[in-house]
PDB file of C-alpha atoms (C1' of nucleotides) in Angstrom:
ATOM      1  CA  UNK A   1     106.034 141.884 111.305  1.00  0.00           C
ATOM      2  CA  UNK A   2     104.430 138.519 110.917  1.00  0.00           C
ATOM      3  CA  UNK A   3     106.209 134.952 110.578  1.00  0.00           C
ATOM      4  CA  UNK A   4     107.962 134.847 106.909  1.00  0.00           C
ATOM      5  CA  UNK A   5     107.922 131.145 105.024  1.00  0.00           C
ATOM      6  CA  UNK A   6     108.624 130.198 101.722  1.00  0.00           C
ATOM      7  CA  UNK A   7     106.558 127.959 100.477  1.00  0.00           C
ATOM      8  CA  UNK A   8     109.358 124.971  99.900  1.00  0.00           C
ATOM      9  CA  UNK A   9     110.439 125.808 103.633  1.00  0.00           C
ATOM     10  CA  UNK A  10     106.573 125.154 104.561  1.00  0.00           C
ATOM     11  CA  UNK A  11     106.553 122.218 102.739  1.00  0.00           C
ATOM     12  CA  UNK A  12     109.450 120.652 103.747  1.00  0.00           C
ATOM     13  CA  UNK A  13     108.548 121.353 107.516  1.00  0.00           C
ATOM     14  CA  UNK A  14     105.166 120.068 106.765  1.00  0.00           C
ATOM     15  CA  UNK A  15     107.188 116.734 105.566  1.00  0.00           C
ATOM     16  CA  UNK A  16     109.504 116.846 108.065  1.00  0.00           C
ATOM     17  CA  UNK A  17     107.146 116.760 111.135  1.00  0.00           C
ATOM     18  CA  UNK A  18     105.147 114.247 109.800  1.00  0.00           C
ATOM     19  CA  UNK A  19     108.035 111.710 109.292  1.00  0.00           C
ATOM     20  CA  UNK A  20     109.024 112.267 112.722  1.00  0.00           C
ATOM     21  CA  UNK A  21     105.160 111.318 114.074  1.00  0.00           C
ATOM     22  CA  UNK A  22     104.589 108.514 111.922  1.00  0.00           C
ATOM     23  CA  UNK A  23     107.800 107.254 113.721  1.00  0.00           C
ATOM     24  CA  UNK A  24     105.984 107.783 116.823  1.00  0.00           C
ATOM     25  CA  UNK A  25     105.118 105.112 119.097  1.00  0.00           C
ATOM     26  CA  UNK A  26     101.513 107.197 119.254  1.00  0.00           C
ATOM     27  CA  UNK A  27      98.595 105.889 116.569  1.00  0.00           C
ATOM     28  CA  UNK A  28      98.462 109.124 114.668  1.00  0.00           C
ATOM     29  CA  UNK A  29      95.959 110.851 114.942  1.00  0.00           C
ATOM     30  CA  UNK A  30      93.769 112.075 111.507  1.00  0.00           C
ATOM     31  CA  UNK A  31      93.504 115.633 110.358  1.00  0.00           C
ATOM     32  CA  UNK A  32      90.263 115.911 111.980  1.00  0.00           C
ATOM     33  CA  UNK A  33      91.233 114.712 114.970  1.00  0.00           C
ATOM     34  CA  UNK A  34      94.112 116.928 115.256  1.00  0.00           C
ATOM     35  CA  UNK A  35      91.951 120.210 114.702  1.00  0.00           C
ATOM     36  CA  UNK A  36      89.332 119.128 117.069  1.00  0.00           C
ATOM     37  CA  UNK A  37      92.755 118.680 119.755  1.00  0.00           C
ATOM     38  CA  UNK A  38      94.319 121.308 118.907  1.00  0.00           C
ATOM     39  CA  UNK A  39      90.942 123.393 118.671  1.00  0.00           C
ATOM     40  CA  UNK A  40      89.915 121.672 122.193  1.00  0.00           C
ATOM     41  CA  UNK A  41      93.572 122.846 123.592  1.00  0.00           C
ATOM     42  CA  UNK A  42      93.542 126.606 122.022  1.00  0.00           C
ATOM     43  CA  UNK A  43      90.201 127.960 121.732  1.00  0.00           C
ATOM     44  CA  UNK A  44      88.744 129.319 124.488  1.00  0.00           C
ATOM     45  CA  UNK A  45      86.293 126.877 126.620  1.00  0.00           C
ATOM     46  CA  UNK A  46      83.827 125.516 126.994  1.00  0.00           C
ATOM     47  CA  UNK A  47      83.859 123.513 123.968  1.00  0.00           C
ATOM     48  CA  UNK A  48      80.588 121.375 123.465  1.00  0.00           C
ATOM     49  CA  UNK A  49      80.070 118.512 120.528  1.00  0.00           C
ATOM     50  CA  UNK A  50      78.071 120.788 118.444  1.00  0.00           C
ATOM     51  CA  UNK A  51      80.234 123.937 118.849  1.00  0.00           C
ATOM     52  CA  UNK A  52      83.104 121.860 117.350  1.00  0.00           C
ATOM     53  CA  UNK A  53      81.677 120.527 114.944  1.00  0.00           C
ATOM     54  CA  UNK A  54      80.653 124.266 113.706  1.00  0.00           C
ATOM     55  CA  UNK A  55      84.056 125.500 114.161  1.00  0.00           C
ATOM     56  CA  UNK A  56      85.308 122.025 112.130  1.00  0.00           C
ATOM     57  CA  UNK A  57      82.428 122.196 109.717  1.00  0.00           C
ATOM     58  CA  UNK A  58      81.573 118.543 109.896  1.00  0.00           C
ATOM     59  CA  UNK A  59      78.867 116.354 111.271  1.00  0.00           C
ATOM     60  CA  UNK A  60      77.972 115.779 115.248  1.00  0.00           C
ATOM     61  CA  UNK A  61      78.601 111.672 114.960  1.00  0.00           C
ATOM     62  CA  UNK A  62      82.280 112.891 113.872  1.00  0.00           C
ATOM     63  CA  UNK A  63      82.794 115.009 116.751  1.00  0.00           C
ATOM     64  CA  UNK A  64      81.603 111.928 118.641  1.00  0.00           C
ATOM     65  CA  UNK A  65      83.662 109.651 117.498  1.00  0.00           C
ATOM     66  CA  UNK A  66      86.747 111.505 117.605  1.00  0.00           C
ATOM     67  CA  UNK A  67      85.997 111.792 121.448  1.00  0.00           C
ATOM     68  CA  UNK A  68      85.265 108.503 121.827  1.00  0.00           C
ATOM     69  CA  UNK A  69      88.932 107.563 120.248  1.00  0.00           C
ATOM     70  CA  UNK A  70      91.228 110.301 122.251  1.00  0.00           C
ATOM     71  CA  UNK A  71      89.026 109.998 124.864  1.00  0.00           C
ATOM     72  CA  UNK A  72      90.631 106.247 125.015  1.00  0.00           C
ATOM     73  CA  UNK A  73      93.861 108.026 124.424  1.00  0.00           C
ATOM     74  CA  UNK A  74      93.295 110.196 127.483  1.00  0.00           C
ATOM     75  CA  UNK A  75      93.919 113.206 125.674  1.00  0.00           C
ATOM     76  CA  UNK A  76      90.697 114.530 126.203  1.00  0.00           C
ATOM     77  CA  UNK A  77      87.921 113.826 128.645  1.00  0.00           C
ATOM     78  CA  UNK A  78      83.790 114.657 128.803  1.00  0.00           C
ATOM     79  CA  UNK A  79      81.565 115.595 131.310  1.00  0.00           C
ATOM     80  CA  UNK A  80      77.751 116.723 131.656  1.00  0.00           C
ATOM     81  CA  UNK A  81      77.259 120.107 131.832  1.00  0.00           C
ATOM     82  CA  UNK A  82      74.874 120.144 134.880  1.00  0.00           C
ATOM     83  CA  UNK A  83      73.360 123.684 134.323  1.00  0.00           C
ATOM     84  CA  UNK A  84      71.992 121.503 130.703  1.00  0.00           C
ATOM     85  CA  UNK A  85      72.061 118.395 130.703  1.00  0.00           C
ATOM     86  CA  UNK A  86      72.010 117.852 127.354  1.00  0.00           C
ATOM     87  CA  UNK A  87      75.399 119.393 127.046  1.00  0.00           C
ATOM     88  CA  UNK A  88      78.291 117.449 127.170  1.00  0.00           C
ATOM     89  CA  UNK A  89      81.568 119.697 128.061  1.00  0.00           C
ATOM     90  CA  UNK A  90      84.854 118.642 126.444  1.00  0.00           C
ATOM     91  CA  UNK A  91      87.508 119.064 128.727  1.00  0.00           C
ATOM     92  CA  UNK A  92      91.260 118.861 128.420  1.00  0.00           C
ATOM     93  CA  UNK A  93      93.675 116.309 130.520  1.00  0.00           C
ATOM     94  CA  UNK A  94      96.862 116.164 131.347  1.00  0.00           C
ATOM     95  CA  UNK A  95      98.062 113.696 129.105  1.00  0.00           C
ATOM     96  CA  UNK A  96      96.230 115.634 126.722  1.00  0.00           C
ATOM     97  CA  UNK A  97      98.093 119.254 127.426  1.00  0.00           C
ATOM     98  CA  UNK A  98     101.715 117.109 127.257  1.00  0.00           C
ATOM     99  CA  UNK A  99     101.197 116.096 124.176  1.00  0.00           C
ATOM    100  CA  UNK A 100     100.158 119.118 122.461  1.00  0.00           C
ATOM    101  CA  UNK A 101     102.890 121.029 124.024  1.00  0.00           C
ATOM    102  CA  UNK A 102     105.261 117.483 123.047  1.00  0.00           C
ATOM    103  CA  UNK A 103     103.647 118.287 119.613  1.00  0.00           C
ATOM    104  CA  UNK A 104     104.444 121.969 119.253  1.00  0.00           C
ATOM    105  CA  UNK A 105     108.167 121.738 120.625  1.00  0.00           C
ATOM    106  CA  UNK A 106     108.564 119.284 117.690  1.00  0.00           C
ATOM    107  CA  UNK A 107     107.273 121.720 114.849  1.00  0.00           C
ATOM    108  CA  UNK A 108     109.388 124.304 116.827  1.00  0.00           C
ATOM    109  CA  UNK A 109     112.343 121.977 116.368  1.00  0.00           C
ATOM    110  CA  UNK A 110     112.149 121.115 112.563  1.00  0.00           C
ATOM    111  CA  UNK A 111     111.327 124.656 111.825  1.00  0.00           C
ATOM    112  CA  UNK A 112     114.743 125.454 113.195  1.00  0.00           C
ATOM    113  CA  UNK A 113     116.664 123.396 111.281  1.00  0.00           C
ATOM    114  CA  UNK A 114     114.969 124.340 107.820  1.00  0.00           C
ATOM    115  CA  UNK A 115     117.132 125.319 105.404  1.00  0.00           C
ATOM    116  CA  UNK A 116     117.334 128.804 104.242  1.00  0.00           C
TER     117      UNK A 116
ATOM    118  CA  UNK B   1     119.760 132.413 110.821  1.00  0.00           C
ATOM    119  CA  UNK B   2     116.658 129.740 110.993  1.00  0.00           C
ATOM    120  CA  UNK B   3     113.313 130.255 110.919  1.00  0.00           C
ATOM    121  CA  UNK B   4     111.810 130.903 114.460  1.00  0.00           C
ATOM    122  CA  UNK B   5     108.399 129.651 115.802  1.00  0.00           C
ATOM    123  CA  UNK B   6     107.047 129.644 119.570  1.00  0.00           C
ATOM    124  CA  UNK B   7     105.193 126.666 120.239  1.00  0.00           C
ATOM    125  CA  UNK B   8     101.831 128.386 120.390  1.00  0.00           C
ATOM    126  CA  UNK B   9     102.412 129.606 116.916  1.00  0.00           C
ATOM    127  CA  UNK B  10     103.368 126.131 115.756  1.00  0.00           C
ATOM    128  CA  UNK B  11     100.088 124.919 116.986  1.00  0.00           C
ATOM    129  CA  UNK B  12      98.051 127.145 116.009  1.00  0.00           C
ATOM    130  CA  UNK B  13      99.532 127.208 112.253  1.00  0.00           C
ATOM    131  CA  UNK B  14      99.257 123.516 112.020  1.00  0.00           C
ATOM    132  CA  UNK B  15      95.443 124.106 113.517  1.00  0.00           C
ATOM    133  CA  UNK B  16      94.930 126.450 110.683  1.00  0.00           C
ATOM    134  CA  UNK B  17      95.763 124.536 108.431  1.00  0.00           C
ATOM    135  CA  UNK B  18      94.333 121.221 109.320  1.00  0.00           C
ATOM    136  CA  UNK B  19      91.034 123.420 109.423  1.00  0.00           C
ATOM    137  CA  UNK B  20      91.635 124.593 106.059  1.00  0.00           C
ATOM    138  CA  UNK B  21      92.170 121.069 104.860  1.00  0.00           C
ATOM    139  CA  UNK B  22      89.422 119.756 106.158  1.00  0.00           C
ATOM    140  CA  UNK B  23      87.209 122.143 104.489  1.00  0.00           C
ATOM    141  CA  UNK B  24      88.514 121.663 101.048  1.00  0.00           C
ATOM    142  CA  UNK B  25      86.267 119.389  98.677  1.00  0.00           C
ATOM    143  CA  UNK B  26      89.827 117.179  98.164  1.00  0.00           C
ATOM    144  CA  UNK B  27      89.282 114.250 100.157  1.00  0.00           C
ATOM    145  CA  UNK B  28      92.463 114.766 103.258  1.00  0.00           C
ATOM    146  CA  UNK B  29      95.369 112.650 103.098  1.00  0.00           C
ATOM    147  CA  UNK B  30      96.591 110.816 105.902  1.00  0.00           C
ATOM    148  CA  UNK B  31      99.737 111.641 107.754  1.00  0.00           C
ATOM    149  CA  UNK B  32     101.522 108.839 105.912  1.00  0.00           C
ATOM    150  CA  UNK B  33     100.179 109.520 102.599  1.00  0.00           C
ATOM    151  CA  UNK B  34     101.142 113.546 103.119  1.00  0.00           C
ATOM    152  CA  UNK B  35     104.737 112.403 104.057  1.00  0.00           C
ATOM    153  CA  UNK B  36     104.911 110.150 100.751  1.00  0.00           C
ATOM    154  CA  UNK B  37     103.547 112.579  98.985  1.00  0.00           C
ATOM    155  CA  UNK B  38     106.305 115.759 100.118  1.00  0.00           C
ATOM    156  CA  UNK B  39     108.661 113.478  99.554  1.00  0.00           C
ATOM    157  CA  UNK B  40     108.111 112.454  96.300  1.00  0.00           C
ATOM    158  CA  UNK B  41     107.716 116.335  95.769  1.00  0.00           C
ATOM    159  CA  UNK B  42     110.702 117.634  97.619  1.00  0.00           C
ATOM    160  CA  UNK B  43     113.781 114.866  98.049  1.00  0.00           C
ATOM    161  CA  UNK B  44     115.750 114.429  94.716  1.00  0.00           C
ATOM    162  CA  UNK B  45     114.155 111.389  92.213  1.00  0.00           C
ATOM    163  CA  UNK B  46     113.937 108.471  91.385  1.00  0.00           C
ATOM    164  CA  UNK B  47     111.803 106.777  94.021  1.00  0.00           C
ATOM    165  CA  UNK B  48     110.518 103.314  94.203  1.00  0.00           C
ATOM    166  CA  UNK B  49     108.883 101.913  96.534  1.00  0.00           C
ATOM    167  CA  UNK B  50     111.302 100.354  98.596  1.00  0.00           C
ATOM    168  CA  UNK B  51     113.180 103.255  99.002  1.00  0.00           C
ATOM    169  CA  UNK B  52     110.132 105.039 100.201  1.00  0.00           C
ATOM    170  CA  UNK B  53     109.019 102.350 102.654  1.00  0.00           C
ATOM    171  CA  UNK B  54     112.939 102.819 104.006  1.00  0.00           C
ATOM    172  CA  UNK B  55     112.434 106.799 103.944  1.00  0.00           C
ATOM    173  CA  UNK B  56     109.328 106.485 105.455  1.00  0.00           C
ATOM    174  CA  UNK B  57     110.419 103.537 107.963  1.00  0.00           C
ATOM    175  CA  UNK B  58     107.252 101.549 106.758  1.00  0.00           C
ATOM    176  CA  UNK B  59     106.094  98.724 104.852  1.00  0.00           C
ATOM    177  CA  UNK B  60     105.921  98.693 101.553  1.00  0.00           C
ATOM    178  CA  UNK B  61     102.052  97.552 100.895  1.00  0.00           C
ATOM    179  CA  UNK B  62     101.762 101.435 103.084  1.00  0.00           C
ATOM    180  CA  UNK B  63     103.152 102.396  99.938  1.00  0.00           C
ATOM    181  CA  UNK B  64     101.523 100.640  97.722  1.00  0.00           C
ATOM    182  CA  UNK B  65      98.240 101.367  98.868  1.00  0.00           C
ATOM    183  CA  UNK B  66      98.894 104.621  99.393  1.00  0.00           C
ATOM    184  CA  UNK B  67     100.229 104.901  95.487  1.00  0.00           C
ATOM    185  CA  UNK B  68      96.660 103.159  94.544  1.00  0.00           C
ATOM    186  CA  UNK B  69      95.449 106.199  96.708  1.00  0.00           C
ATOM    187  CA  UNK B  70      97.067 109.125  94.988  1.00  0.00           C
ATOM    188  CA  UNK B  71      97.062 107.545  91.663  1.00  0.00           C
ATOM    189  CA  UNK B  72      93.490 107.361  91.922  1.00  0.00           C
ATOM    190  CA  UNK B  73      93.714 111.066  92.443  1.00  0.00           C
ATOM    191  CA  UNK B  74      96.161 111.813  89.808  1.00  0.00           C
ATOM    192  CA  UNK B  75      98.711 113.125  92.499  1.00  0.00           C
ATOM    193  CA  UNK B  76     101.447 110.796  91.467  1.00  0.00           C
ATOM    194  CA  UNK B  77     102.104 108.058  88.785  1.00  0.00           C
ATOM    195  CA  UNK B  78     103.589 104.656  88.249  1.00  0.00           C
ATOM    196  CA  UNK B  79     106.099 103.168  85.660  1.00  0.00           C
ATOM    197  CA  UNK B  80     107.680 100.177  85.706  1.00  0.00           C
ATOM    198  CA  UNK B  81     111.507 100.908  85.228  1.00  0.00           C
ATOM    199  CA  UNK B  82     112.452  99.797  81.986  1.00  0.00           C
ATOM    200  CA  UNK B  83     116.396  98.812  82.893  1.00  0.00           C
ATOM    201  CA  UNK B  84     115.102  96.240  85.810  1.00  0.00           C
ATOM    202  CA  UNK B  85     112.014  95.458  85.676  1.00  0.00           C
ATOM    203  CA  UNK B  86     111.133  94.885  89.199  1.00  0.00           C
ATOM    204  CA  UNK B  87     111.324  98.461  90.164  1.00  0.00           C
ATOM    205  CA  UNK B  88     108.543 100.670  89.780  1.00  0.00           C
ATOM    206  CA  UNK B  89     109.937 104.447  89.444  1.00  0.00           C
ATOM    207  CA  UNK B  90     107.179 106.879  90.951  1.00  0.00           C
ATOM    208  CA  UNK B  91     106.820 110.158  89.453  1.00  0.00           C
ATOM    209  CA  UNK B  92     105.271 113.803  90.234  1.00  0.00           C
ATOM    210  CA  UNK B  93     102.224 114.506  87.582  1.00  0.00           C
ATOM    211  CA  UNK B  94     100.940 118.078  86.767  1.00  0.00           C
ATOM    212  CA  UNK B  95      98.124 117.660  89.301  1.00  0.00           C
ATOM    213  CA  UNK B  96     100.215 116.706  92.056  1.00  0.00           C
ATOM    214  CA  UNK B  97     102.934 119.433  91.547  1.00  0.00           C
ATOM    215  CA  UNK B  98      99.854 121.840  91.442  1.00  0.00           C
ATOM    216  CA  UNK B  99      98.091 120.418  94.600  1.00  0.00           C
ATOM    217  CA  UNK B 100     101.681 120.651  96.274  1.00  0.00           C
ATOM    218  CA  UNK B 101     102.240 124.062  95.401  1.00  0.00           C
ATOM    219  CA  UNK B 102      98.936 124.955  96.541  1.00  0.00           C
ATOM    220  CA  UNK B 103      99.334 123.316 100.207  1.00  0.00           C
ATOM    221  CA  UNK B 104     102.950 124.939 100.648  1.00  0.00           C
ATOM    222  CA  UNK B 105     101.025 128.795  99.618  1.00  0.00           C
ATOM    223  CA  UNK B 106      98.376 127.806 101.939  1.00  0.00           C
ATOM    224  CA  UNK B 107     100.570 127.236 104.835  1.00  0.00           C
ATOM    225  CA  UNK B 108     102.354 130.019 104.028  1.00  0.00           C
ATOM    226  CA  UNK B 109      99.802 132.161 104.294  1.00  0.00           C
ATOM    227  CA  UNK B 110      98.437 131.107 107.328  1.00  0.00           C
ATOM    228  CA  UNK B 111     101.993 131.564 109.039  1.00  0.00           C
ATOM    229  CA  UNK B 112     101.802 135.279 107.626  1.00  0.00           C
ATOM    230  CA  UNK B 113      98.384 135.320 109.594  1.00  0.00           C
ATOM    231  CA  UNK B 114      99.779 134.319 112.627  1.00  0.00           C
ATOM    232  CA  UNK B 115      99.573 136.893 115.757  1.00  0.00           C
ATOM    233  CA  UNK B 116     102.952 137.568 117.993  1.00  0.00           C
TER     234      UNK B 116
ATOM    235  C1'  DA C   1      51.393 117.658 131.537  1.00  0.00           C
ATOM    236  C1'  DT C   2      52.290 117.913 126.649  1.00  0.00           C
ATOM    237  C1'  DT C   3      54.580 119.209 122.786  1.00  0.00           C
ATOM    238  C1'  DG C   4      58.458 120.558 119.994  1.00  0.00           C
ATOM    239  C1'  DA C   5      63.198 121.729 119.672  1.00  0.00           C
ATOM    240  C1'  DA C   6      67.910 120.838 120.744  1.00  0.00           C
ATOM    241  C1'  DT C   7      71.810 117.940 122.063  1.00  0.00           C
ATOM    242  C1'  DG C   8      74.703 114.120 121.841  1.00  0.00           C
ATOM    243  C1'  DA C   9      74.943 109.109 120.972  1.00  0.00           C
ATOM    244  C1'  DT C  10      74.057 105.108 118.206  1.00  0.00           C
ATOM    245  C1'  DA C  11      73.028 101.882 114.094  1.00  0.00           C
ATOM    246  C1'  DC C  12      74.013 100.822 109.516  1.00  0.00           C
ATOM    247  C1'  DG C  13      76.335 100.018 105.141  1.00  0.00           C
ATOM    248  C1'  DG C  14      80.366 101.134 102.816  1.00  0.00           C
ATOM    249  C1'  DG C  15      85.112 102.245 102.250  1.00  0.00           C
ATOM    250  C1'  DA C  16      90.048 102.799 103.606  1.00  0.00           C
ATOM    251  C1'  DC C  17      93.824 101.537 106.255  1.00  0.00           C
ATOM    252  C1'  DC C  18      96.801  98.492 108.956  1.00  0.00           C
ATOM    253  C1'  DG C  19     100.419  94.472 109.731  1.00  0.00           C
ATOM    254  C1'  DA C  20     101.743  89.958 108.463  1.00  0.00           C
ATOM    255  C1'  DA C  21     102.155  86.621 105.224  1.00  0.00           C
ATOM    256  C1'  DA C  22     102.079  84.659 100.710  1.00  0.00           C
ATOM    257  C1'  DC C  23     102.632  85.489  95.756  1.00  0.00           C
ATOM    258  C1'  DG C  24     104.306  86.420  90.918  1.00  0.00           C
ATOM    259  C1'  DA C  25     107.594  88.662  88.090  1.00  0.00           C
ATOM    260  C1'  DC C  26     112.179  89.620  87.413  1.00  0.00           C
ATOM    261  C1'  DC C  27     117.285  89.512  87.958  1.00  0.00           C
ATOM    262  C1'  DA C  28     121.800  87.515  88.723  1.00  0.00           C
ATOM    263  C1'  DT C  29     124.685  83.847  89.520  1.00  0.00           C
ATOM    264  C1'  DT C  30     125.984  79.500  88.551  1.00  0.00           C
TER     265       DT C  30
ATOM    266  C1'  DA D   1     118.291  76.103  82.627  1.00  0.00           C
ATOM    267  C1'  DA D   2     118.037  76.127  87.561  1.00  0.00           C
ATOM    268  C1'  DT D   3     118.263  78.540  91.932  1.00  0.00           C
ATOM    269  C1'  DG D   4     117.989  82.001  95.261  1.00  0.00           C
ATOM    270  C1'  DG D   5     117.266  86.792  96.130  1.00  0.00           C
ATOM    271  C1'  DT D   6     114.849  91.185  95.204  1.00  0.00           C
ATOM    272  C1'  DC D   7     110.944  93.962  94.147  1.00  0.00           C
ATOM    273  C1'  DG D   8     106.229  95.267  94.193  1.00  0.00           C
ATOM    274  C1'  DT D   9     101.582  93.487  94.741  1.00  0.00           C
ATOM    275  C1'  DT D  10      97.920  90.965  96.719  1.00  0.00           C
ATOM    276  C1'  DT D  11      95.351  88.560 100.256  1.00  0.00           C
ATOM    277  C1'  DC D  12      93.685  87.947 104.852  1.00  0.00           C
ATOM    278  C1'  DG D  13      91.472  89.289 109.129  1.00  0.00           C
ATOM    279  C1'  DG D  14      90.741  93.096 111.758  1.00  0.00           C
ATOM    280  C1'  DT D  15      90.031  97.983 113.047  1.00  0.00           C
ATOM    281  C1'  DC D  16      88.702 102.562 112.310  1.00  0.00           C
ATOM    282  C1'  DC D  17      86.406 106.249 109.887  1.00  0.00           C
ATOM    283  C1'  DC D  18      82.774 108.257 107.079  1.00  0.00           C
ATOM    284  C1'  DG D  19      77.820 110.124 106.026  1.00  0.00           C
ATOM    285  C1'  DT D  20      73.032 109.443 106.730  1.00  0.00           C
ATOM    286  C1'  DA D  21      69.441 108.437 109.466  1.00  0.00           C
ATOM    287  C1'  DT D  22      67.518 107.426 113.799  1.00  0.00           C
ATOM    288  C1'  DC D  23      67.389 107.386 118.909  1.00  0.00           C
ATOM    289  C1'  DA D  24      67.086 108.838 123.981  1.00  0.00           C
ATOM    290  C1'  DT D  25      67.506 112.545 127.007  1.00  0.00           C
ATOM    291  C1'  DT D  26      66.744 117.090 128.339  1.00  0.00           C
ATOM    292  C1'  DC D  27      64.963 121.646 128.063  1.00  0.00           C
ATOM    293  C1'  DA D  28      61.535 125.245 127.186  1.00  0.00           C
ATOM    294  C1'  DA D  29      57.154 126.912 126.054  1.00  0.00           C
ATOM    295  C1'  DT D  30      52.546 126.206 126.234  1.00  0.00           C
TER     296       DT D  30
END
DNA sequence: ATTGAATGATACGGGACCGAAACGACCATT
DNA sequence: AATGGTCGTTTCGGTCCCGTATCATTCAAT
């Protein structure tokens, strides 16, 4: 068994949960900032720059700079790894875990009320 | 009956698909544009552009740039409404309805691909 | 110690988006 | 015809993101 969808129930979740977080107080956040969170929050650690952006497919300085702006959302937070130091260890915060789970209730939620 | 997601499914289909999105030549659309776009797509026509801005809760340059956007890409088009003038009725093209359709199967099947 | 590779950050020019405000075209009422 | 309201667009200043190229730091091998 595996999770059944029809496509116009896919797409009207898909439009349904993204009405509800552009009505979010919360900047939303771009596609490629939401896989590198989501990525960050459900792949296994340790996640580096460069390991994301192989699993994204994208350049380093976008990796960066999607750090730099959740990091400043304190959804995410660095740190040297010490055993290389030219490592930098993404990490994931509290604020960070609430919203992702915040985020997942909510596609639970309009996925329930689909019609059939 | 409804459909019925755990959380760790929703996140992980919407990481999925972000992933897949990102890797697709098509240039991504933002949330907002996404949510203009599904609507155009999925609620009942005609739409202008004030009644998206009010469906969307936005302004209504959001939707007018974001019309420049997807026009640009062929996704949607423009007419001026011929019994009052001021409106400007939006409408699906061929592209769009294909592009759609293609993001609804893709989402689909990355919901079948989802583990228990 | 020196060299070369690897890692992440930064600089740069260009483009897109935002919110707020002003604008032009059009309609309806008088 | 004049006026006020409605609709969509445009402008403004500002912010963020992109891709490419370059940089500083660190490691590893000589």
């Amino acid at each position: 068994m595996s999770i059944t969808l029809r496509p116009v129930q896919a797409l009207r979740l898909w439009q349904n949960v993204a009405l509800a977080e552009i009505n979010d107080q919360r900047p939303d956040l771009t596609m490629r900032q939401a896989a590198i969170l989501l990525t960050i929050y459900l792949d296994p650690p340790p996640h580096t720059v460069r390991g994301l952006a192989a699993r994204l497919n994208v350049t380093k300085p976008v990796i960066t700079r999607a750090l730099d702006t959740m990091g400043a959302m304190k959804l995410v937070s660095r740190h040297r790894d010490q055993r290389d130091k030219r490592n930098v260890l993404v990490r994931r915060t509290v604020e960070g875990a609430l919203f992702v789970e915040r985020f997942g209730d909510a596609i639970v939620e309009k996925a329930r009320g689909l019609p059939l």
